[in-house]
GROMACS .gro file of C-alpha atoms in nm:
model
  514
    1MET     CA    1  11.760   8.896  11.859
    2MET     CA    2  11.473   8.941  11.611
    3ARG     CA    3  11.392   8.573  11.625
    4ASP     CA    4  11.385   8.567  12.004
    5ARG     CA    5  11.157   8.872  12.024
    6ARG     CA    6  10.910   8.730  11.775
    7SER     CA    7  10.897   8.397  11.952
    8VAL     CA    8  10.808   8.577  12.275
    9LEU     CA    9  10.534   8.775  12.105
   10ARG     CA   10  10.391   8.474  11.926
   11GLY     CA   11  10.381   8.294  12.256
   12GLY     CA   12  10.104   8.530  12.361
   13LEU     CA   13  10.284   8.743  12.620
   14VAL     CA   14  10.046   9.034  12.570
   15ALA     CA   15   9.956   9.128  12.927
   16GLY     CA   16  10.325   9.141  13.007
   17ALA     CA   17  10.414   9.359  12.710
   18GLY     CA   18  10.546   9.641  12.928
   19THR     CA   19  10.811   9.402  13.060
   20ALA     CA   20  10.879   9.212  12.741
   21LEU     CA   21  10.904   9.503  12.503
   22GLY     CA   22  10.915   9.850  12.607
   23LEU     CA   23  11.180  10.082  12.717
   24LEU     CA   24  11.067  10.443  12.722
   25GLY     CA   25  11.384  10.646  12.656
   26GLY     CA   26  11.651  10.651  12.924
   27GLY     CA   27  11.620  10.283  13.008
   28THR     CA   28  11.302  10.310  13.216
   29PRO     CA   29  11.053  10.023  13.179
   30ALA     CA   30  10.746  10.138  12.983
   31SER     CA   31  10.520  10.047  13.272
   32GLY     CA   32  10.742  10.194  13.539
   33ALA     CA   33  10.732   9.852  13.707
   34ALA     CA   34  11.013   9.704  13.908
   35THR     CA   35  11.083   9.370  13.744
   36THR     CA   36  11.364   9.123  13.707
   37GLY     CA   37  11.358   8.963  13.363
   38LEU     CA   38  11.012   8.816  13.321
   39VAL     CA   39  10.965   8.719  13.687
   40ARG     CA   40  10.635   8.851  13.818
   41THR     CA   41  10.655   9.034  14.149
   42ASN     CA   42  10.377   9.036  14.406
   43ARG     CA   43  10.280   9.389  14.303
   44PRO     CA   44  10.024   9.472  14.035
   45ARG     CA   45  10.180   9.631  13.727
   46LEU     CA   46  10.081   9.889  13.467
   47THR     CA   47  10.135   9.738  13.124
   48HIS     CA   48  10.094  10.004  12.853
   49GLY     CA   49  10.176  10.343  13.001
   50VAL     CA   50   9.915  10.610  13.071
   51GLN     CA   51   9.696  10.833  12.857
   52SER     CA   52   9.476  11.135  12.917
   53GLY     CA   53   9.199  11.272  12.701
   54ASP     CA   54   8.892  11.491  12.649
   55VAL     CA   55   9.051  11.763  12.863
   56THR     CA   56   8.845  12.077  12.927
   57ALA     CA   57   8.894  12.366  13.168
   58HIS     CA   58   8.803  12.167  13.477
   59GLU     CA   59   8.789  11.798  13.379
   60ALA     CA   60   9.001  11.527  13.219
   61VAL     CA   61   9.003  11.152  13.167
   62VAL     CA   62   9.309  10.941  13.264
   63TRP     CA   63   9.350  10.586  13.127
   64ALA     CA   64   9.559  10.289  13.234
   65ARG     CA   65   9.579   9.909  13.205
   66SER     CA   66   9.688   9.647  13.456
   67GLU     CA   67   9.838   9.300  13.416
   68ARG     CA   68   9.585   9.157  13.663
   69PRO     CA   69   9.281   9.278  13.862
   70ALA     CA   70   9.371   9.591  14.058
   71ARG     CA   71   9.234   9.921  14.178
   72MET     CA   72   9.341  10.224  13.971
   73LEU     CA   73   9.463  10.520  14.176
   74VAL     CA   74   9.533  10.865  14.031
   75GLU     CA   75   9.702  11.161  14.196
   76ILE     CA   76   9.725  11.504  14.036
   77GLY     CA   77   9.882  11.838  14.118
   78ARG     CA   78  10.057  12.144  13.981
   79ARG     CA   79  10.417  12.065  14.070
   80PRO     CA   80  10.644  11.866  13.837
   81ASP     CA   81  10.812  11.715  14.144
   82LEU     CA   82  10.470  11.570  14.241
   83LYS     CA   83  10.491  11.703  14.598
   84ASP     CA   84  10.142  11.856  14.594
   85LEU     CA   85   9.943  11.564  14.456
   86ARG     CA   86   9.584  11.503  14.559
   87PRO     CA   87   9.429  11.157  14.526
   88VAL     CA   88   9.148  11.065  14.288
   89PRO     CA   89   9.005  10.713  14.334
   90GLY     CA   90   8.974  10.519  14.012
   91PRO     CA   91   8.788  10.207  13.902
   92LEU     CA   92   8.860   9.844  13.971
   93LEU     CA   93   9.032   9.703  13.662
   94THR     CA   94   8.894   9.359  13.577
   95PRO     CA   95   8.895   9.117  13.284
   96ARG     CA   96   8.550   9.248  13.191
   97THR     CA   97   8.723   9.552  13.036
   98ASP     CA   98   9.045   9.368  12.951
   99LEU     CA   99   9.196   9.517  13.267
  100THR     CA  100   9.166   9.872  13.131
  101GLY     CA  101   9.007  10.160  13.314
  102LYS     CA  102   8.956  10.535  13.320
  103ALA     CA  103   8.934  10.788  13.600
  104LEU     CA  104   8.742  11.111  13.553
  105LEU     CA  105   8.920  11.403  13.715
  106ARG     CA  106   8.692  11.690  13.816
  107GLY     CA  107   8.749  12.029  13.975
  108LEU     CA  108   9.076  12.097  13.795
  109PRO     CA  109   9.214  12.452  13.773
  110ALA     CA  110   9.168  12.614  13.432
  111GLY     CA  111   9.457  12.709  13.207
  112GLU     CA  112   9.730  12.524  13.396
  113GLU     CA  113   9.987  12.254  13.337
  114LEU     CA  114   9.912  11.964  13.568
  115HIS     CA  115  10.112  11.653  13.652
  116TYR     CA  116   9.959  11.322  13.747
  117ARG     CA  117  10.069  10.985  13.874
  118VAL     CA  118   9.892  10.652  13.828
  119ARG     CA  119   9.939  10.352  14.052
  120LEU     CA  120   9.758  10.025  14.102
  121ALA     CA  121   9.655   9.874  14.433
  122ASP     CA  122   9.609   9.505  14.499
  123PRO     CA  123   9.231   9.465  14.556
  124ASP     CA  124   9.286   9.232  14.852
  125ARG     CA  125   9.586   9.418  14.999
  126PRO     CA  126   9.535   9.791  14.934
  127SER     CA  127   9.877   9.878  15.075
  128VAL     CA  128  10.049   9.672  14.803
  129LEU     CA  129  10.100   9.923  14.521
  130SER     CA  130  10.248   9.911  14.175
  131GLU     CA  131  10.537  10.126  14.068
  132PRO     CA  132  10.395  10.459  13.947
  133VAL     CA  133  10.373  10.596  13.594
  134VAL     CA  134  10.356  10.972  13.554
  135GLY     CA  135  10.191  11.196  13.295
  136ARG     CA  136  10.116  11.557  13.214
  137LEU     CA  137   9.816  11.748  13.079
  138ARG     CA  138   9.713  12.109  13.032
  139THR     CA  139   9.362  12.228  13.101
  140ALA     CA  140   9.173  12.467  12.875
  141PRO     CA  141   9.211  12.836  12.954
  142ARG     CA  142   8.930  13.039  13.106
  143HIS     CA  143   9.039  13.354  12.924
  144ARG     CA  144   9.189  13.424  12.581
  145ALA     CA  145   9.528  13.255  12.558
  146ASP     CA  146   9.753  13.092  12.303
  147ILE     CA  147   9.638  12.740  12.204
  148GLY     CA  148   9.827  12.483  12.000
  149PHE     CA  149   9.730  12.133  11.894
  150VAL     CA  150   9.822  11.871  11.636
  151TRP     CA  151   9.609  11.634  11.435
  152SER     CA  152   9.648  11.334  11.202
  153GLY     CA  153   9.524  10.978  11.153
  154ASP     CA  154   9.599  10.635  11.006
  155LEU     CA  155   9.841  10.427  11.214
  156ALA     CA  156   9.994  10.087  11.127
  157GLY     CA  157   9.800  10.047  10.803
  158GLN     CA  158   9.853   9.874  10.469
  159GLY     CA  159  10.111   9.636  10.615
  160TRP     CA  160  10.337   9.899  10.773
  161GLY     CA  161  10.355   9.843  11.148
  162ILE     CA  162  10.614   9.915  11.415
  163ASN     CA  163  10.957   9.893  11.253
  164PRO     CA  164  11.223   9.898  11.528
  165ASP     CA  165  11.499   9.934  11.265
  166LEU     CA  166  11.362  10.279  11.174
  167GLY     CA  167  11.276  10.391  11.526
  168GLY     CA  168  10.914  10.276  11.538
  169PHE     CA  169  10.636  10.535  11.513
  170ARG     CA  170  10.886  10.822  11.507
  171ILE     CA  171  10.633  11.081  11.384
  172PHE     CA  172  10.514  11.102  11.746
  173GLN     CA  173  10.855  11.244  11.837
  174ALA     CA  174  10.804  11.526  11.585
  175MET     CA  175  10.450  11.593  11.708
  176GLY     CA  176  10.561  11.591  12.070
  177ALA     CA  177  10.837  11.839  11.988
  178ARG     CA  178  10.565  12.093  11.896
  179ASP     CA  179  10.454  12.076  12.263
  180PRO     CA  180  10.082  12.074  12.176
  181HIS     CA  181   9.800  12.117  12.424
  182PHE     CA  182   9.630  11.811  12.275
  183PHE     CA  183   9.629  11.565  11.984
  184LEU     CA  184   9.317  11.535  11.768
  185CYS     CA  185   9.313  11.180  11.630
  186SER     CA  186   9.115  11.183  11.305
  187GLY     CA  187   9.045  10.811  11.301
  188ASP     CA  188   9.204  10.484  11.190
  189LEU     CA  189   9.409  10.473  11.508
  190VAL     CA  190   9.425  10.097  11.445
  191TYR     CA  191   9.395   9.884  11.132
  192ALA     CA  192   9.188   9.592  11.252
  193ASP     CA  193   9.159   9.468  10.893
  194GLY     CA  194   9.533   9.492  10.823
  195PRO     CA  195   9.742   9.184  10.913
  196LEU     CA  196  10.117   9.235  10.929
  197ALA     CA  197  10.396   9.025  10.783
  198GLU     CA  198  10.733   9.009  10.955
  199THR     CA  199  10.913   9.144  10.649
  200VAL     CA  200  10.812   9.342  10.340
  201ALA     CA  201  11.039   9.401  10.039
  202LEU     CA  202  11.074   9.771   9.954
  203PRO     CA  203  11.114   9.907   9.598
  204ASP     CA  204  11.471  10.021   9.664
  205GLY     CA  205  11.583   9.676   9.772
  206ARG     CA  206  11.565   9.735  10.146
  207THR     CA  207  11.353   9.521  10.378
  208TRP     CA  208  11.086   9.659  10.607
  209ARG     CA  209  11.069   9.465  10.934
  210ASN     CA  210  10.749   9.465  11.139
  211LEU     CA  211  10.707   9.389  11.504
  212VAL     CA  212  10.425   9.132  11.497
  213THR     CA  213  10.191   9.019  11.775
  214PRO     CA  214   9.947   8.726  11.752
  215GLU     CA  215   9.646   8.955  11.697
  216LYS     CA  216   9.818   9.124  11.402
  217THR     CA  217   9.862   8.804  11.203
  218LYS     CA  218   9.498   8.805  11.084
  219VAL     CA  219   9.199   9.034  11.050
  220ALA     CA  220   9.026   9.109  11.379
  221GLU     CA  221   8.690   8.938  11.434
  222THR     CA  222   8.662   8.853  11.803
  223LEU     CA  223   8.656   9.104  12.087
  224ALA     CA  224   8.997   8.974  12.201
  225GLU     CA  225   9.140   9.035  11.854
  226TYR     CA  226   9.002   9.390  11.840
  227ARG     CA  227   9.151   9.461  12.182
  228GLY     CA  228   9.481   9.330  12.053
  229GLN     CA  229   9.483   9.590  11.775
  230PHE     CA  230   9.497   9.871  12.031
  231ARG     CA  231   9.753   9.693  12.247
  232TYR     CA  232   9.976   9.650  11.944
  233ASN     CA  233  10.023  10.023  11.891
  234LEU     CA  234  10.109  10.071  12.258
  235HIS     CA  235  10.417   9.852  12.216
  236ASP     CA  236  10.576  10.158  12.053
  237ALA     CA  237  10.787  10.367  12.292
  238ASN     CA  238  10.731  10.688  12.095
  239LEU     CA  239  10.355  10.657  12.121
  240ARG     CA  240  10.361  10.574  12.491
  241ALA     CA  241  10.584  10.874  12.564
  242PHE     CA  242  10.357  11.098  12.355
  243ASN     CA  243  10.044  10.967  12.530
  244ALA     CA  244  10.194  11.045  12.870
  245HIS     CA  245  10.251  11.411  12.781
  246VAL     CA  246   9.980  11.502  12.527
  247PRO     CA  247   9.606  11.446  12.587
  248MET     CA  248   9.403  11.297  12.304
  249ILE     CA  249   9.069  11.382  12.145
  250TYR     CA  250   8.975  11.065  11.961
  251GLN     CA  251   8.733  10.979  11.683
  252TRP     CA  252   8.706  10.662  11.480
  253ASP     CA  253   8.686  10.593  11.108
  254ASP     CA  254   8.654  10.270  10.911
  255HIS     CA  255   8.967  10.066  10.987
  256GLU     CA  256   8.884  10.035  11.354
  257VAL     CA  257   8.629   9.782  11.221
  258THR     CA  258   8.704   9.697  10.856
  259ASN     CA  259   8.771   9.887  10.536
  260ASN     CA  260   8.493  10.120  10.415
  261TRP     CA  261   8.234   9.964  10.645
  262TYR     CA  262   7.878  10.082  10.695
  263PRO     CA  263   7.596   9.956  10.920
  264GLY     CA  264   7.412   9.652  10.792
  265GLU     CA  265   7.689   9.547  10.554
  266ILE     CA  266   7.744   9.177  10.489
  267LEU     CA  267   8.103   9.105  10.391
  268ASP     CA  268   8.199   8.896  10.090
  269LEU     CA  269   8.562   8.847  10.188
  270PRO     CA  270   8.725   8.506  10.240
  271GLN     CA  271   8.946   8.623  10.528
  272TYR     CA  272   8.639   8.683  10.746
  273THR     CA  273   8.444   8.400  10.909
  274GLU     CA  274   8.210   8.653  11.073
  275LYS     CA  275   8.046   8.828  10.777
  276ARG     CA  276   7.807   9.058  10.967
  277VAL     CA  277   7.962   9.401  10.998
  278ASP     CA  278   7.720   9.499  11.273
  279VAL     CA  279   7.862   9.219  11.490
  280LEU     CA  280   8.220   9.323  11.410
  281ALA     CA  281   8.142   9.691  11.473
  282ALA     CA  282   7.996   9.618  11.816
  283ARG     CA  283   8.310   9.433  11.919
  284ALA     CA  284   8.537   9.700  11.774
  285ARG     CA  285   8.339   9.972  11.946
  286GLN     CA  286   8.377   9.805  12.284
  287ALA     CA  287   8.753   9.768  12.237
  288MET     CA  288   8.780  10.128  12.119
  289PHE     CA  289   8.606  10.268  12.426
  290GLU     CA  290   8.814  10.042  12.652
  291TYR     CA  291   9.150  10.147  12.505
  292THR     CA  292   9.113  10.520  12.437
  293PRO     CA  293   9.072  10.808  12.686
  294ILE     CA  294   8.736  10.906  12.540
  295ARG     CA  295   8.475  11.025  12.788
  296GLY     CA  296   8.130  10.869  12.787
  297ASP     CA  297   7.992  10.618  12.539
  298ARG     CA  298   7.940  10.833  12.229
  299VAL     CA  299   8.187  10.927  11.957
  300TYR     CA  300   8.030  11.257  11.851
  301ARG     CA  301   8.073  11.528  12.111
  302LYS     CA  302   8.189  11.886  12.165
  303LEU     CA  303   8.503  11.977  12.358
  304SER     CA  304   8.529  12.339  12.469
  305TYR     CA  305   8.883  12.466  12.498
  306GLY     CA  306   8.836  12.819  12.623
  307PRO     CA  307   8.676  13.123  12.461
  308LEU     CA  308   8.873  13.085  12.137
  309LEU     CA  309   8.804  12.721  12.048
  310ASP     CA  310   8.530  12.458  12.038
  311VAL     CA  311   8.611  12.120  11.884
  312PHE     CA  312   8.316  11.937  11.729
  313VAL     CA  313   8.402  11.568  11.696
  314LEU     CA  314   8.190  11.400  11.428
  315ASP     CA  315   8.098  11.033  11.392
  316MET     CA  316   8.071  10.965  11.019
  317ARG     CA  317   8.058  10.584  11.053
  318THR     CA  318   7.788  10.480  11.299
  319HIS     CA  319   7.506  10.637  11.093
  320LYS     CA  320   7.654  10.594  10.744
  321ASP     CA  321   7.433  10.471  10.463
  322PRO     CA  322   7.542  10.185  10.231
  323ASN     CA  323   7.812  10.259   9.978
  324GLY     CA  324   7.652  10.287   9.637
  325PRO     CA  325   7.619  10.542   9.356
  326ASN     CA  326   7.557  10.818   9.615
  327ASN     CA  327   7.343  11.017   9.374
  328SER     CA  328   6.995  11.035   9.528
  329PRO     CA  329   6.823  11.370   9.463
  330THR     CA  330   6.598  11.328   9.769
  331GLN     CA  331   6.829  11.179  10.033
  332VAL     CA  332   6.829  11.365  10.365
  333SER     CA  333   7.097  11.168  10.553
  334GLY     CA  334   7.411  10.973  10.476
  335VAL     CA  335   7.703  11.021  10.714
  336LEU     CA  336   7.572  11.200  11.025
  337GLY     CA  337   7.217  11.081  11.074
  338ALA     CA  338   6.920  11.285  11.193
  339GLU     CA  339   7.003  11.274  11.566
  340GLN     CA  340   7.368  11.376  11.526
  341LEU     CA  341   7.285  11.645  11.270
  342ALA     CA  342   7.025  11.798  11.503
  343TRP     CA  343   7.277  11.790  11.790
  344LEU     CA  344   7.544  11.951  11.571
  345LYS     CA  345   7.318  12.234  11.457
  346ARG     CA  346   7.209  12.300  11.815
  347GLU     CA  347   7.563  12.307  11.952
  348LEU     CA  348   7.697  12.520  11.667
  349ARG     CA  349   7.425  12.776  11.728
  350ARG     CA  350   7.504  12.779  12.102
  351SER     CA  351   7.880  12.800  12.061
  352LYS     CA  352   8.036  13.126  12.176
  353ALA     CA  353   8.389  13.022  12.081
  354THR     CA  354   8.568  13.224  11.815
  355TRP     CA  355   8.676  12.915  11.617
  356LYS     CA  356   8.468  12.606  11.551
  357VAL     CA  357   8.696  12.319  11.451
  358MET     CA  358   8.501  12.047  11.271
  359ALA     CA  359   8.683  11.718  11.332
  360ALA     CA  360   8.572  11.504  11.038
  361ASP     CA  361   8.692  11.154  10.958
  362LEU     CA  362   8.596  11.197  10.590
  363PRO     CA  363   8.695  11.493  10.366
  364LEU     CA  364   8.408  11.688  10.215
  365GLY     CA  365   8.510  11.749   9.853
  366LEU     CA  366   8.749  11.466   9.769
  367ILE     CA  367   8.618  11.171   9.569
  368VAL     CA  368   8.688  10.853   9.766
  369PRO     CA  369   8.578  10.540   9.577
  370ASP     CA  370   8.491  10.197   9.712
  371GLY     CA  371   8.537   9.990   9.400
  372THR     CA  372   8.263  10.115   9.168
  373ALA     CA  373   8.067  10.258   9.464
  374SER     CA  374   8.120  10.579   9.659
  375GLU     CA  375   8.284  10.565  10.001
  376GLY     CA  376   8.302  10.937  10.067
  377ILE     CA  377   8.071  11.235  10.050
  378ALA     CA  378   8.151  11.363   9.701
  379GLN     CA  379   8.052  11.143   9.408
  380GLY     CA  380   8.207  11.336   9.119
  381ASP     CA  381   7.922  11.481   8.916
  382ASN     CA  382   8.021  11.843   8.994
  383GLY     CA  383   7.658  11.947   9.009
  384ALA     CA  384   7.387  12.018   9.266
  385PRO     CA  385   7.416  11.822   9.594
  386LEU     CA  386   7.317  11.456   9.560
  387GLY     CA  387   7.328  11.165   9.802
  388ARG     CA  388   7.544  11.235  10.107
  389GLU     CA  389   7.625  11.582   9.977
  390ARG     CA  390   7.268  11.685  10.056
  391GLU     CA  391   7.324  11.636  10.430
  392ILE     CA  392   7.642  11.846  10.420
  393ALA     CA  393   7.464  12.112  10.211
  394ASP     CA  394   7.191  12.127  10.474
  395LEU     CA  395   7.450  12.175  10.749
  396LEU     CA  396   7.644  12.445  10.563
  397SER     CA  397   7.327  12.632  10.469
  398PHE     CA  398   7.210  12.620  10.830
  399ALA     CA  399   7.544  12.757  10.952
  400LYS     CA  400   7.516  13.052  10.715
  401LYS     CA  401   7.160  13.134  10.820
  402ALA     CA  402   7.243  13.095  11.191
  403LYS     CA  403   7.553  13.314  11.150
  404VAL     CA  404   7.787  13.039  11.269
  405ARG     CA  405   8.122  13.199  11.192
  406ASN     CA  406   8.476  13.067  11.161
  407MET     CA  407   8.429  12.698  11.090
  408VAL     CA  408   8.750  12.513  11.000
  409TRP     CA  409   8.733  12.151  10.887
  410LEU     CA  410   9.018  11.913  10.981
  411THR     CA  411   9.043  11.559  10.849
  412ALA     CA  412   9.276  11.277  10.743
  413ASP     CA  413   9.160  10.951  10.572
  414VAL     CA  414   9.315  10.986  10.224
  415HIS     CA  415   9.681  10.935  10.323
  416TYR     CA  416   9.833  11.255  10.187
  417THR     CA  417   9.825  11.619  10.294
  418ALA     CA  418   9.638  11.908  10.133
  419ALA     CA  419   9.467  12.243  10.189
  420HIS     CA  420   9.130  12.325  10.026
  421TYR     CA  421   8.942  12.654  10.020
  422TYR     CA  422   8.566  12.610   9.970
  423ASP     CA  423   8.445  12.905   9.766
  424PRO     CA  424   8.068  12.952   9.716
  425ASN     CA  425   8.141  13.174   9.415
  426LYS     CA  426   8.287  12.873   9.234
  427ALA     CA  427   8.043  12.611   9.360
  428ALA     CA  428   7.740  12.443   9.207
  429PHE     CA  429   7.576  12.487   9.549
  430SER     CA  430   7.651  12.831   9.691
  431ASP     CA  431   7.429  12.876   9.998
  432PHE     CA  432   7.715  12.873  10.249
  433ASP     CA  433   7.993  13.092  10.387
  434PRO     CA  434   8.344  13.016  10.256
  435PHE     CA  435   8.564  12.796  10.473
  436TRP     CA  436   8.892  12.601  10.474
  437GLU     CA  437   8.947  12.228  10.497
  438PHE     CA  438   9.291  12.089  10.586
  439VAL     CA  439   9.383  11.726  10.522
  440THR     CA  440   9.679  11.537  10.665
  441GLY     CA  441   9.817  11.192  10.746
  442PRO     CA  442   9.908  10.916  10.749
  443LEU     CA  443  10.086  10.882  11.081
  444ASN     CA  444  10.241  10.546  10.994
  445ALA     CA  445  10.061  10.374  10.709
  446GLY     CA  446  10.075  10.344  10.332
  447ALA     CA  447  10.073  10.679  10.154
  448PHE     CA  448   9.832  10.731   9.861
  449GLY     CA  449   9.677  11.002   9.649
  450PRO     CA  450   9.609  11.258   9.542
  451ASN     CA  451   9.232  11.226   9.506
  452ARG     CA  452   9.024  11.434   9.267
  453LEU     CA  453   8.820  11.729   9.398
  454GLU     CA  454   8.452  11.765   9.314
  455SER     CA  455   8.310  12.114   9.261
  456THR     CA  456   7.966  12.089   9.425
  457PHE     CA  457   8.095  12.300   9.717
  458GLY     CA  458   8.358  12.480   9.512
  459PRO     CA  459   8.682  12.351   9.673
  460GLN     CA  460   8.996  12.520   9.541
  461LEU     CA  461   9.327  12.339   9.580
  462ALA     CA  462   9.577  12.557   9.767
  463PHE     CA  463   9.836  12.288   9.842
  464GLN     CA  464   9.894  11.916   9.828
  465LYS     CA  465  10.178  11.671   9.873
  466ALA     CA  466  10.129  11.309   9.781
  467PRO     CA  467  10.361  11.010   9.728
  468PRO     CA  468  10.498  10.891   9.392
  469ARG     CA  469  10.307  10.561   9.402
  470ALA     CA  470  10.021  10.391   9.583
  471ASN     CA  471  10.101  10.243   9.925
  472THR     CA  472  10.437  10.414   9.960
  473SER     CA  473  10.594  10.291  10.283
  474PRO     CA  474  10.678  10.516  10.579
  475ALA     CA  475  11.046  10.454  10.499
  476GLU     CA  476  11.014  10.709  10.217
  477GLY     CA  477  10.892  10.990  10.440
  478TYR     CA  478  10.541  11.058  10.306
  479GLN     CA  479  10.389  11.070  10.654
  480PHE     CA  480  10.227  11.392  10.767
  481PHE     CA  481  10.057  11.572  11.054
  482GLY     CA  482   9.896  11.911  11.095
  483GLU     CA  483   9.940  12.176  11.360
  484VAL     CA  484   9.698  12.451  11.461
  485ALA     CA  485   9.816  12.757  11.654
  486ILE     CA  486   9.565  13.012  11.782
  487ASP     CA  487   9.711  13.344  11.893
  488GLY     CA  488   9.551  13.463  12.216
  489PRO     CA  489   9.567  13.841  12.166
  490SER     CA  490   9.462  13.853  11.798
  491ALA     CA  491   9.260  13.526  11.781
  492ASP     CA  492   9.424  13.451  11.445
  493LEU     CA  493   9.439  13.080  11.364
  494THR     CA  494   9.741  12.944  11.176
  495VAL     CA  495   9.755  12.596  11.024
  496HIS     CA  496  10.086  12.428  10.943
  497LEU     CA  497  10.099  12.107  10.742
  498ARG     CA  498  10.414  11.923  10.851
  499ASP     CA  499  10.615  11.619  10.743
  500ILE     CA  500  10.739  11.326  10.949
  501ASP     CA  501  11.032  11.534  11.079
  502GLY     CA  502  10.815  11.832  11.172
  503ASN     CA  503  10.917  12.052  10.878
  504ALA     CA  504  10.644  12.294  10.767
  505LEU     CA  505  10.532  12.226  10.409
  506PHE     CA  506  10.246  12.476  10.395
  507SER     CA  507  10.112  12.741  10.632
  508LYS     CA  508   9.795  12.946  10.629
  509THR     CA  509   9.684  13.214  10.875
  510LEU     CA  510   9.311  13.280  10.908
  511THR     CA  511   9.165  13.594  11.063
  512PRO     CA  512   8.834  13.542  11.241
  513THR     CA  513   8.516  13.696  11.108
  514ARG     CA  514   8.349  13.899  11.381
   0.00000   0.00000   0.00000
């Protein structure tokens, strides 16, 4: 059975993956298509389920992919039985976008659970429709109400892909069981630089077995190969089911392109024939926007989720400076860039939300090396801000002066879970209000850590859980996600750091500063 499945995948049956691979619980084809074996019907067919994202009080994005050119049709309503649906015309899905497309839904009612259905119409015969695929989303409340969401990052990395023997990406079952309003993806949703082998020997003598597609046998360089990285993850039934019921807020990190990349970098790696990172990043960026339910064409953005929450999604890759010693005493930029930093200050000052969640794809105080260079923000000297720290110091100082209250930083990246309290009384640089940073992940990748904290901003370790060795496989359970619960009446925000089964490892309740 394993040999037959791999031979099908290696044969390049990617567009037909919904038929070839996926059963979404209960024996229903992942695409919802009516098929017999691998015989193509005369209907268009959805291939990788549905996704929604960037949901606000009155708007949402819905994503889908077809097996061939077709018109995307969306219907949405309040009733789970779908008897009150209203139509929303979608785009024509063509090879130009790898047959993916998004529909922007406007005029939605605030604070409600909504149900949607996606179908495809033959462009030449509009009455010929695909079988439908259904999904659910919840819009942001207009008034104070309970809010819950989950976050994590790092999927299918370090050689650990979809393992059917262990249930695939089963952490998405645990996250879905929390019934969150949305999922904040903290980056590294794909590992474009991480080829997969069919089998990997584990330390305890067991064998890890990967599902492998053609695009996952080498590093991604072409646009088609980057697109294949996103399609690979959608072979997993757990992820498709999660996507259909939980909207996503997505940001990228480094592995969507290649490890520890920065603009202008020229690679010195034998596995790459294209050495120019700017060329690779442009291709990766196109694939990322095609395959995720992100609205618009910019990674950094603000999502308002009612009067209690604004989510500020940061892009700490597009404007990153070269990895080096990271110790300039005069540097004014490094991870955000002047335009993004100005936008962030402006939007933070304007925000009326009680909580400002800072979605960062790099932790602030953890030392993250890149060989002998510095990949992260902290460089380890424990003194006054230098290099990239100067940009963060500028932001934190501005927030204090502008009376921006209740910032909470959420991140992933380092492949273990931790809670840090940034205390200006114990910092080399103290011109900021105290805040918390919570770290989690990986979703399904090698586990590492812990990393060393640097005291420029005074981070105090409140909790951490890390694996016993570098690149511990998901089979050993060191996969983590975080959950945020905001209580409507009190506005208290509680963070739970959870393991792969959803068990709470650490919890912290924060009371807002008025």
